[in-house]
Amino acid sequence: MPQIEVTVLSHLMIAGNGSGELGLHAATARRFEQGRWVPCIPATALRGAVRIRLEALLRGVGKRATGPYYPENGEDPADSKDVVYRLFGHSGPDGSRTGSKAGQLRFSDAMPRDPDAAADALQVRAGIEVDDFTGSVSKGKLFFHEVVESSSEPLVFEASLETAPDTSPKDLAVLRAALESTTEIGGGRARSGGEVQLRWLEGDSATERETASVVRGAPRAGGARLTLTLLEPAHFGDGGPRGNYHRTRGFIPGSTVRGAVAWALLRNGVDPDTPGFQALFVDPSTRASFGDALPVLEQEGELGGGGPKIRPATLRKTRNGDRRNDLLAQELARQRLNEVLEVSGRYLSPDLRSLRSDPEPPRPIEGLLLRTRTRLALDRSTGTAATGRLFSFEQVEAWLPETGVQEGTESRRTSFSTRVEGLTEETAQLLAQVVEAPVYVGAGRNHGQGRVRVEVCFEGEPEPSAEDLREQVARVLKLGKAVRRRAEEWAEELGLARADLAWDEDEVPLALVAQSTFVREEGKDHPLAYVDGISLSPHRALLQPDAFGGYDERPEKHRKGQESPLKPRLPAVGAGSVYVYTVERNQVASLLSRVLPALRKGVGRQRESGCGRFGLFEEVKK
């Protein structure tokens, strides 16, 4: 993979970072690396500078150069044979999700070789505009920009350049000429800023070699745990932009993980028509299920209990954030009391203290570093921002903010963990090949975002021990005791006798928590409806609303004349939702041994994307 060396010869300012607390009009782009903010040259700026230079070189010798946007004359750009089209591609028509063409190049952000020196070089510059008639400062034209200042020892940045396997040597030679003749980048070029020298270097960087993906254990039937570690910031869209702002999720949806693995295998030369690929991704009877990848925020012990945990919808946090309280037991107790009080016309209302607390998000994302960046596209005629081409997006930074700050602590990259279910020995062997090719997740994959290091750990089919089963039964019985104790306390306060509650000593509540989005089938609106031989129905459900759907990247959906590449948005039950059943005490063990393996793999629709996974309720401790 070629490397690009960027030597900065003057001050550098590439807008894109938040202005911060200094009230700056523009701040140069930065990334959070190993506990500190360091300046970077965004992949979009590097890519744009090289492309503009290539267009200028081609037009200078009378050759055609395709612009970045869909041709206004209606000509099909697929008929174009110029090198810019092949290398860089182009966007689709305005307002359309179709018609775009991916190029053969992928630039990464250029990061400084000496991060400390680059961070120390960040300075604030004041600027003015002089009025042509008065010779003094124009009104309202005093501004402040954050820049990377130059010094006697120029800063050197490095970026990687990935090329498609079918890129011709002739095209690469033309690209190299354009790259090494690029002398300016970023803003302030009219004021001697942005002067750079670019070099094309062959071979992988040391960082890429150190962060190579790995496989642990021999491929086998059953399941595998995937750990995705961010090497670059990433953006996981949450359903579409709000105006010009794109928000990110704090987890990687199972459909995104599945698509990233499939594309990595295809890029590595796997034939999609082979039986192994069809069995892993296409055939409904054999395809594997890729679950949501949740952030790994604890360095030790987080994965020992089966991975990051989903919080139940009943969990609440006090508004000062110092205490958590799960409301499931008291809600079930209140339901039981209201059944008893119904004949008297009385009603036990919810505890007002619980209404003053806030629900916890089902997925633990508080430890992630989220930041908003701004992008723009330049108008080729004016050299300024093109109309309607300015937008902001939120991204997950590649390093955790709480590490590397205190002396003696070690910086840690942002990681996400998920489990793949339903592997055969053949599909497990194919999945192991994912570490042989670069893997990218989320949006902006061709613009310096989303590259990950993948660790595949084959675990086979878990075999719960007798001790595990006893622990699960104990959790069910513990919830039953908590419900009974709370109901009896309230009954005493209301002047009721314990006998009035009419408890059935042989019945206990069984609570199941959705570990992912649950897309129900018609006539089957709860998880146990999908387990053969189980006729139980929930007597209480505490649900979170959700929806499933998104962008459809299947090639047949993007043929000329098709205008509906969006998947249908399906109503769904959100992660953290709780279903409560009443079961016989002496049947708890046999029931759990039957239903938990099936619910762990997922039920309902969209199982291949990790939907419909359920686990046993467990009270979250502070």
XYZ file of C-alpha atoms in Angstrom:
622
model
C 0.000 0.000 0.000
C 1.610 3.349 -1.022
C 2.273 5.954 1.648
C 2.028 9.722 1.190
C 4.540 11.925 2.991
C 3.381 15.524 3.466
C 5.980 18.071 4.557
C 4.402 21.344 5.723
C 6.526 24.322 4.660
C 4.311 27.161 5.930
C 1.462 27.616 8.370
C -1.424 25.169 7.806
C -5.140 25.789 8.292
C -7.739 23.233 7.189
C -11.095 24.168 8.715
C -13.278 21.395 10.015
C -12.907 21.316 13.792
C -15.200 22.987 16.317
C -14.072 26.504 17.270
C -13.905 25.582 20.953
C -13.990 27.965 23.877
C -11.729 30.621 22.313
C -14.407 32.042 20.017
C -12.424 31.283 16.893
C -13.918 31.857 13.467
C -12.197 28.720 12.159
C -10.115 26.004 13.806
C -7.889 23.592 11.988
C -8.840 19.921 11.796
C -7.710 17.757 14.695
C -8.022 14.154 15.842
C -7.875 12.718 19.325
C -4.837 10.449 19.554
C -3.525 8.762 22.709
C -5.042 11.199 25.187
C -4.459 14.473 23.310
C -5.734 16.477 20.356
C -3.300 16.648 17.444
C -3.711 18.428 14.090
C -4.299 16.320 11.011
C -4.797 16.763 7.283
C -8.231 15.254 6.530
C -8.413 12.661 3.795
C -11.028 14.773 1.993
C -8.649 17.761 1.817
C -5.756 15.595 0.605
C -7.943 13.799 -1.914
C -9.425 17.069 -3.204
C -6.050 18.777 -3.589
C -4.624 15.880 -5.595
C -7.740 15.618 -7.750
C -7.749 19.338 -8.592
C -4.088 19.081 -9.521
C -4.740 16.065 -11.742
C -7.590 17.894 -13.494
C -5.333 20.884 -14.099
C -2.542 18.729 -15.549
C -4.920 16.936 -17.918
C -6.621 20.116 -19.136
C -3.192 21.699 -19.581
C -2.384 19.123 -22.273
C -5.859 19.285 -23.831
C -7.279 16.109 -22.288
C -10.702 15.616 -20.723
C -11.145 15.535 -16.922
C -14.452 14.529 -15.301
C -15.591 16.829 -12.500
C -16.747 15.518 -9.099
C -20.470 16.005 -9.779
C -22.925 14.342 -12.137
C -22.600 15.949 -15.599
C -25.175 18.695 -16.128
C -25.406 17.894 -19.853
C -27.000 14.523 -19.029
C -24.186 12.522 -20.584
C -23.753 9.132 -18.938
C -20.425 9.411 -17.081
C -19.978 5.650 -17.435
C -19.082 6.367 -21.068
C -16.215 8.585 -19.977
C -12.757 7.071 -20.379
C -10.656 9.706 -18.653
C -8.334 8.843 -15.802
C -10.053 11.144 -13.268
C -13.293 9.223 -13.641
C -11.563 5.887 -13.168
C -9.490 6.937 -10.170
C -11.835 9.253 -8.252
C -15.370 8.470 -9.455
C -18.129 11.084 -9.035
C -21.268 11.821 -7.049
C -24.812 11.273 -8.289
C -27.340 13.914 -9.358
C -28.480 16.386 -6.708
C -31.184 14.973 -4.455
C -30.644 11.379 -5.592
C -29.157 8.434 -3.713
C -28.291 6.722 -6.994
C -26.040 7.551 -9.931
C -22.773 7.860 -8.003
C -19.624 5.983 -8.955
C -16.936 4.876 -6.507
C -13.369 5.440 -7.614
C -10.314 3.219 -7.274
C -8.572 5.225 -4.545
C -8.897 5.562 -0.803
C -6.970 8.238 1.092
C -6.566 8.199 4.855
C -6.136 11.218 7.119
C -2.530 12.395 7.225
C -1.258 12.192 10.813
C 1.938 13.833 12.157
C 5.033 11.726 12.720
C 5.710 13.723 15.884
C 2.291 14.227 17.537
C 3.684 16.252 20.461
C 5.463 18.744 18.207
C 2.358 19.063 16.025
C 0.116 19.686 19.051
C 2.518 22.347 20.346
C 2.457 24.061 16.936
C -1.257 24.934 17.227
C -1.521 28.729 17.508
C -4.165 31.439 16.993
C -3.672 34.020 14.226
C -5.589 37.279 13.869
C -6.506 38.567 10.419
C -8.072 41.682 8.959
C -9.420 42.927 5.636
C -8.380 46.400 4.475
C -10.962 48.723 2.943
C -9.807 49.786 -0.535
C -11.082 53.360 -0.106
C -10.080 54.211 3.459
C -6.980 52.061 3.790
C -8.138 50.936 7.242
C -9.785 47.787 8.596
C -13.122 47.006 6.971
C -16.064 46.922 9.381
C -16.699 43.399 10.685
C -13.574 42.005 9.019
C -11.498 41.137 12.077
C -11.228 37.373 12.473
C -9.256 34.719 14.365
C -8.074 31.421 12.935
C -6.348 28.500 14.614
C -3.417 27.289 12.507
C -0.457 24.921 12.666
C 2.497 27.306 12.710
C 5.664 26.571 10.760
C 9.130 26.344 12.292
C 12.737 25.691 11.330
C 11.988 21.974 11.554
C 9.029 21.374 9.204
C 6.298 19.070 10.431
C 5.890 15.842 8.481
C 2.529 14.093 8.116
C 1.871 10.598 6.771
C -1.186 9.149 5.036
C -1.885 5.836 3.362
C -3.252 5.414 -0.149
C -5.166 2.274 -1.008
C -5.677 1.437 -4.683
C -8.069 -1.062 -6.230
C -6.524 -4.273 -7.602
C -7.587 -3.396 -11.150
C -5.935 0.045 -11.155
C -3.621 0.183 -14.153
C 0.091 1.073 -13.732
C -0.372 3.851 -16.293
C -3.123 5.477 -14.207
C -0.974 5.177 -11.078
C 1.928 6.868 -12.854
C -0.331 9.807 -13.811
C -1.676 9.957 -10.236
C 1.836 10.006 -8.797
C 2.805 12.886 -11.079
C -0.231 14.862 -9.911
C 0.416 14.036 -6.259
C 4.093 14.982 -6.241
C 3.367 18.235 -8.108
C 0.736 19.323 -5.563
C 2.169 22.262 -3.625
C -0.797 23.774 -1.742
C -3.502 22.490 0.554
C -6.063 23.967 2.930
C -7.001 27.598 3.518
C -4.984 30.810 3.661
C -3.103 30.074 0.454
C -3.385 33.697 -0.668
C -1.588 34.650 2.564
C 1.362 32.269 2.098
C -0.349 29.459 3.979
C -0.799 25.807 3.063
C 2.516 25.312 1.241
C 3.373 21.617 1.236
C 5.615 19.089 -0.445
C 4.145 15.638 -1.193
C 6.133 12.439 -1.764
C 4.946 9.003 -2.891
C 6.506 6.201 -0.835
C 6.118 2.482 -1.477
C 5.324 -0.046 1.282
C 3.116 -0.274 4.360
C 3.617 1.965 7.347
C 4.815 0.596 10.692
C 1.447 1.483 12.259
C -0.463 -0.614 9.736
C 1.788 -3.600 10.355
C 1.333 -3.283 14.120
C -2.451 -3.081 13.877
C -3.015 -6.039 11.571
C -6.130 -8.138 12.186
C -5.817 -11.559 13.833
C -7.658 -14.874 14.235
C -7.720 -16.728 17.544
C -8.655 -20.386 17.724
C -9.389 -22.843 14.939
C -12.483 -22.195 12.774
C -15.322 -24.436 13.920
C -19.080 -24.677 13.940
C -21.043 -22.628 16.441
C -20.226 -18.990 17.066
C -17.392 -16.473 17.130
C -16.713 -13.194 18.866
C -15.691 -10.259 16.681
C -13.793 -7.352 18.204
C -13.579 -4.283 15.960
C -10.950 -1.750 17.029
C -11.071 1.672 15.386
C -7.924 2.734 13.566
C -9.691 5.843 12.244
C -12.715 7.859 13.408
C -16.019 6.332 12.300
C -19.588 7.418 11.609
C -22.574 5.088 12.025
C -25.616 6.870 10.599
C -28.823 6.873 12.619
C -31.328 6.994 9.775
C -30.575 10.098 7.725
C -29.488 13.732 8.084
C -31.374 16.449 9.960
C -30.874 19.374 7.634
C -27.152 19.420 6.966
C -26.271 17.604 10.205
C -25.556 13.875 10.362
C -25.661 12.265 13.789
C -23.908 8.999 14.667
C -24.907 5.999 16.715
C -22.681 4.939 19.601
C -22.701 1.307 18.482
C -22.299 -0.589 15.215
C -25.595 -2.138 14.010
C -25.469 -5.826 13.130
C -26.403 -5.054 9.528
C -23.374 -2.736 9.283
C -21.032 -5.388 10.728
C -22.455 -7.974 8.337
C -22.017 -5.703 5.324
C -18.471 -4.735 6.323
C -17.420 -8.385 6.609
C -19.070 -9.286 3.286
C -17.399 -6.405 1.428
C -14.004 -7.219 2.949
C -14.271 -10.805 1.701
C -15.332 -9.634 -1.763
C -12.396 -7.210 -1.903
C -10.138 -10.099 -0.955
C -11.203 -11.991 -4.073
C -13.952 -14.250 -2.698
C -16.469 -15.172 -5.401
C -20.003 -14.264 -4.192
C -21.441 -17.250 -6.096
C -19.382 -19.823 -4.194
C -21.328 -22.132 -1.859
C -19.428 -20.824 1.185
C -20.323 -17.164 0.571
C -23.920 -18.058 -0.235
C -24.146 -20.136 2.958
C -22.665 -17.378 5.132
C -24.616 -14.377 3.810
C -27.416 -15.360 1.407
C -29.110 -18.723 2.063
C -31.858 -18.155 4.708
C -31.453 -21.691 6.053
C -27.701 -21.405 6.761
C -26.686 -17.743 6.890
C -25.055 -16.539 10.076
C -26.368 -13.851 12.422
C -24.160 -10.800 13.064
C -25.131 -9.026 16.274
C -24.831 -5.355 17.170
C -21.264 -4.428 18.150
C -21.327 -2.597 21.489
C -18.465 -0.459 22.805
C -15.974 -2.158 25.119
C -15.497 0.448 27.831
C -13.952 -1.696 30.570
C -10.411 -2.902 29.986
C -10.674 -6.004 32.159
C -13.593 -8.301 32.778
C -15.963 -6.654 30.288
C -15.867 -9.572 27.861
C -15.550 -12.272 30.465
C -19.301 -12.330 31.071
C -20.212 -12.622 27.388
C -19.476 -9.098 26.203
C -20.812 -5.591 26.895
C -24.242 -5.565 28.535
C -27.564 -4.127 27.356
C -29.373 -2.158 30.033
C -33.048 -2.999 30.624
C -35.694 -0.375 29.871
C -36.624 -0.347 33.567
C -33.273 1.087 34.677
C -33.374 4.671 35.946
C -30.683 7.116 37.028
C -31.105 10.009 39.432
C -30.714 13.369 37.762
C -27.533 14.160 39.644
C -26.188 10.856 38.299
C -25.035 9.385 41.623
C -27.480 6.469 41.907
C -29.205 3.889 39.714
C -32.444 2.117 40.448
C -34.217 -0.641 38.519
C -38.008 -0.297 38.586
C -38.974 -3.758 37.334
C -39.614 -5.340 40.738
C -41.674 -2.432 42.033
C -43.644 -2.166 38.762
C -44.576 -5.853 38.952
C -45.472 -5.417 42.628
C -47.614 -2.374 41.817
C -49.378 -4.323 39.059
C -50.183 -7.103 41.510
C -51.525 -4.681 44.114
C -53.708 -2.893 41.574
C -55.237 -6.234 40.606
C -56.179 -6.726 44.266
C -57.407 -3.135 44.684
C -59.494 -3.163 41.499
C -62.613 -4.481 43.281
C -62.463 -1.611 45.768
C -61.995 1.081 43.133
C -58.657 2.091 44.558
C -55.440 2.502 42.545
C -51.756 2.603 43.489
C -50.047 5.234 41.326
C -46.365 5.123 40.314
C -43.756 6.302 42.783
C -43.145 10.019 42.213
C -39.484 9.584 43.045
C -39.068 7.265 40.073
C -40.663 9.885 37.806
C -37.934 12.338 38.791
C -35.240 10.038 37.487
C -34.160 9.605 33.869
C -34.084 6.375 31.850
C -30.664 5.022 31.013
C -29.826 4.460 27.331
C -29.946 0.715 26.610
C -26.455 0.648 25.092
C -23.497 1.873 27.182
C -21.958 4.701 25.140
C -21.104 7.314 27.789
C -17.382 6.526 27.663
C -17.035 7.216 23.920
C -15.622 10.439 22.554
C -18.067 11.923 20.018
C -17.107 14.978 18.000
C -18.676 17.018 15.217
C -16.678 17.835 12.093
C -17.580 20.023 9.121
C -16.965 19.275 5.467
C -17.398 21.306 2.333
C -16.862 20.884 -1.386
C -15.163 23.551 -3.484
C -16.695 25.138 -6.546
C -14.264 24.673 -9.435
C -15.075 28.123 -10.875
C -14.904 30.321 -7.779
C -12.593 28.310 -5.517
C -15.024 28.812 -2.614
C -17.562 26.503 -0.970
C -20.043 25.134 -3.486
C -23.717 25.943 -2.905
C -25.374 23.328 -0.699
C -22.117 21.427 -0.201
C -21.443 22.349 3.427
C -22.481 19.821 6.051
C -21.562 18.616 9.532
C -21.360 15.082 10.809
C -20.736 13.501 14.167
C -18.068 10.840 14.496
C -16.721 8.409 17.079
C -13.047 9.105 17.776
C -10.599 6.208 17.543
C -9.265 6.602 21.111
C -11.070 6.556 24.457
C -10.885 9.871 26.332
C -10.379 8.509 29.850
C -7.123 6.675 29.102
C -3.678 8.117 28.732
C -4.601 11.248 30.720
C -3.173 10.318 34.098
C 0.468 9.407 34.442
C 0.994 5.664 34.402
C -2.205 4.828 32.531
C -2.059 3.355 29.057
C -3.969 4.820 26.121
C -6.529 2.493 24.597
C -8.256 2.527 21.246
C -12.022 2.468 20.915
C -13.250 -1.100 20.449
C -16.616 -2.715 19.742
C -17.541 -6.326 20.435
C -20.212 -8.596 18.989
C -20.943 -12.282 18.564
C -21.644 -14.133 15.321
C -24.092 -17.019 15.693
C -24.967 -19.929 13.428
C -21.587 -20.740 11.876
C -20.838 -24.049 10.203
C -17.280 -25.284 9.859
C -17.278 -24.178 6.218
C -18.607 -20.671 6.912
C -16.263 -20.311 9.893
C -13.291 -20.950 7.609
C -14.575 -18.295 5.222
C -15.118 -15.815 8.081
C -11.479 -16.307 9.135
C -10.385 -14.813 5.789
C -11.753 -11.409 6.799
C -8.438 -10.611 8.523
C -6.590 -10.871 5.189
C -8.115 -7.673 3.767
C -8.711 -4.130 5.074
C -12.078 -3.838 6.839
C -14.093 -0.610 6.881
C -17.328 0.095 8.734
C -19.855 2.920 8.627
C -19.993 5.938 6.331
C -17.098 7.880 4.823
C -15.151 4.719 4.082
C -13.497 6.303 1.023
C -12.747 9.545 2.886
C -10.499 8.549 5.762
C -13.100 7.058 8.085
C -14.068 3.646 9.406
C -10.981 1.459 9.079
C -10.889 -1.151 11.849
C -8.650 -3.878 13.180
C -10.589 -7.146 13.423
C -10.027 -9.880 15.958
C -11.950 -13.103 15.297
C -12.119 -15.461 18.264
C -13.843 -18.760 17.488
C -15.731 -19.993 20.543
C -17.861 -22.762 19.113
C -21.281 -23.531 20.528
C -21.413 -22.514 24.209
C -22.321 -25.371 26.516
C -23.843 -23.988 29.720
C -22.719 -25.920 32.763
C -24.876 -27.024 35.650
C -23.396 -24.146 37.644
C -24.458 -21.643 34.950
C -27.987 -23.039 34.998
C -28.168 -22.800 38.790
C -27.052 -19.166 38.598
C -29.738 -18.375 36.007
C -32.435 -20.051 38.113
C -31.235 -18.075 41.133
C -31.640 -14.802 39.188
C -35.238 -15.711 38.347
C -36.045 -16.586 41.951
C -34.320 -13.424 43.197
C -36.611 -11.265 41.062
C -39.650 -13.142 42.404
C -38.559 -12.512 45.991
C -37.993 -8.798 45.298
C -41.472 -8.457 43.765
C -43.102 -10.248 46.681
C -41.211 -8.244 49.297
C -42.122 -4.924 47.691
C -45.780 -5.869 47.298
C -46.034 -6.937 50.931
C -44.467 -3.658 52.123
C -46.998 -1.639 50.146
C -49.864 -3.878 51.276
C -48.974 -3.180 54.897
C -48.918 0.578 54.223
C -52.373 0.323 52.597
C -53.826 -1.695 55.475
C -54.092 -4.945 53.514
C -53.291 -8.359 54.901
C -50.665 -10.452 53.177
C -53.332 -13.074 52.564
C -55.231 -10.533 50.443
C -52.424 -10.671 47.850
C -53.334 -14.310 47.121
C -49.828 -15.290 46.084
C -49.369 -18.591 44.292
C -46.263 -20.011 45.942
C -45.515 -22.131 42.873
C -45.331 -19.217 40.402
C -42.439 -16.817 39.746
C -41.888 -14.027 37.162
C -39.509 -14.734 34.275
C -38.175 -11.512 32.671
C -36.473 -11.477 29.255
C -34.544 -8.425 28.013
C -34.090 -7.629 24.295
C -30.372 -7.512 23.496
C -31.020 -6.000 20.059
C -33.850 -4.626 17.922
C -36.757 -7.092 17.738
C -38.649 -7.127 14.411
C -41.834 -9.112 15.013
C -43.627 -11.346 12.574
C -47.379 -11.173 12.147
C -49.127 -13.141 14.876
C -45.941 -13.535 16.935
C -45.490 -10.421 19.037
C -43.297 -11.738 21.860
C -40.069 -13.812 21.961
C -41.360 -17.104 23.397
C -43.904 -17.323 20.575
C -41.004 -18.399 18.331
C -39.837 -21.299 20.531
C -41.481 -24.600 19.605
C -43.529 -26.237 22.328
C -43.814 -23.080 24.486
C -47.323 -21.655 24.917
C -46.603 -18.915 27.467
C -47.740 -15.318 26.921
C -46.315 -12.280 28.734
C -48.411 -10.669 31.443
C -46.348 -7.466 31.323
C -44.212 -5.800 28.635
C -42.148 -2.642 29.073
C -41.133 -1.697 25.543
C -38.892 0.804 23.786
C -39.986 1.940 20.289
C -37.612 1.386 17.375
C -37.535 0.831 13.611
C -35.431 -1.281 11.269
C -34.385 -0.343 7.757
C -31.834 1.654 5.842
C -29.864 1.949 2.644
C -29.904 -1.054 0.325
C -26.522 -1.572 -1.357
C -27.400 -4.603 -3.450
C -26.224 -3.924 -7.013
C -29.561 -4.886 -8.595
C -31.235 -2.097 -6.614
C -29.105 0.566 -8.280
C -29.684 -0.126 -11.930
C -30.665 2.679 -14.213
C -34.277 3.714 -13.753
C -34.675 2.382 -10.200
C -35.365 5.158 -7.724
C -36.007 3.263 -4.458
C -32.749 2.045 -2.925
C -34.117 2.538 0.608
C -35.120 -0.550 2.537
C -38.634 -0.351 4.001
C -38.681 1.007 7.547
C -40.161 -1.759 9.694
C -41.686 -0.990 13.113
C -39.775 -2.806 15.815
C -39.206 -3.195 19.540
C -36.008 -1.566 20.757
C -33.079 -3.041 22.664
C -33.613 -3.092 26.419
C -37.330 -3.882 26.160
C -38.564 -6.282 28.861
C -41.132 -9.105 28.543
C -42.340 -10.717 31.778
C -43.912 -14.198 31.934
C -45.326 -16.227 34.829
C -43.840 -19.728 35.105
C -44.025 -22.632 37.514
C -41.190 -22.624 40.035
C -40.309 -26.276 39.472
C -40.155 -25.752 35.682
C -37.770 -22.788 35.642
C -34.610 -24.846 35.091
C -35.979 -26.957 32.241
C -37.569 -23.910 30.595
C -34.353 -21.856 30.684
C -32.283 -24.710 29.258
C -34.679 -24.845 26.295
C -35.393 -21.202 25.502
C -32.162 -19.314 26.269
C -30.040 -20.982 23.504
C -32.740 -20.203 20.929
C -33.231 -16.618 22.140
C -29.482 -15.974 22.198
C -29.329 -16.641 18.427
C -32.312 -14.418 17.693
C -35.982 -14.749 16.785
C -38.334 -12.911 14.447
C -37.360 -11.129 11.252
C -33.904 -9.825 10.238
C -32.071 -12.391 12.352
C -29.079 -12.237 9.994
C -28.555 -8.642 11.182
C -28.586 -9.660 14.826
C -32.216 -8.727 15.489
C -34.371 -10.549 18.022
C -31.690 -11.583 20.499
C -32.866 -11.914 24.106
C -31.255 -12.647 27.440
C -32.315 -13.183 31.016
C -33.020 -10.090 33.121
C -30.194 -9.138 35.455
C -30.362 -6.201 37.830
C -27.718 -3.603 37.010
C -25.549 -2.626 39.933
C -24.270 0.871 40.559
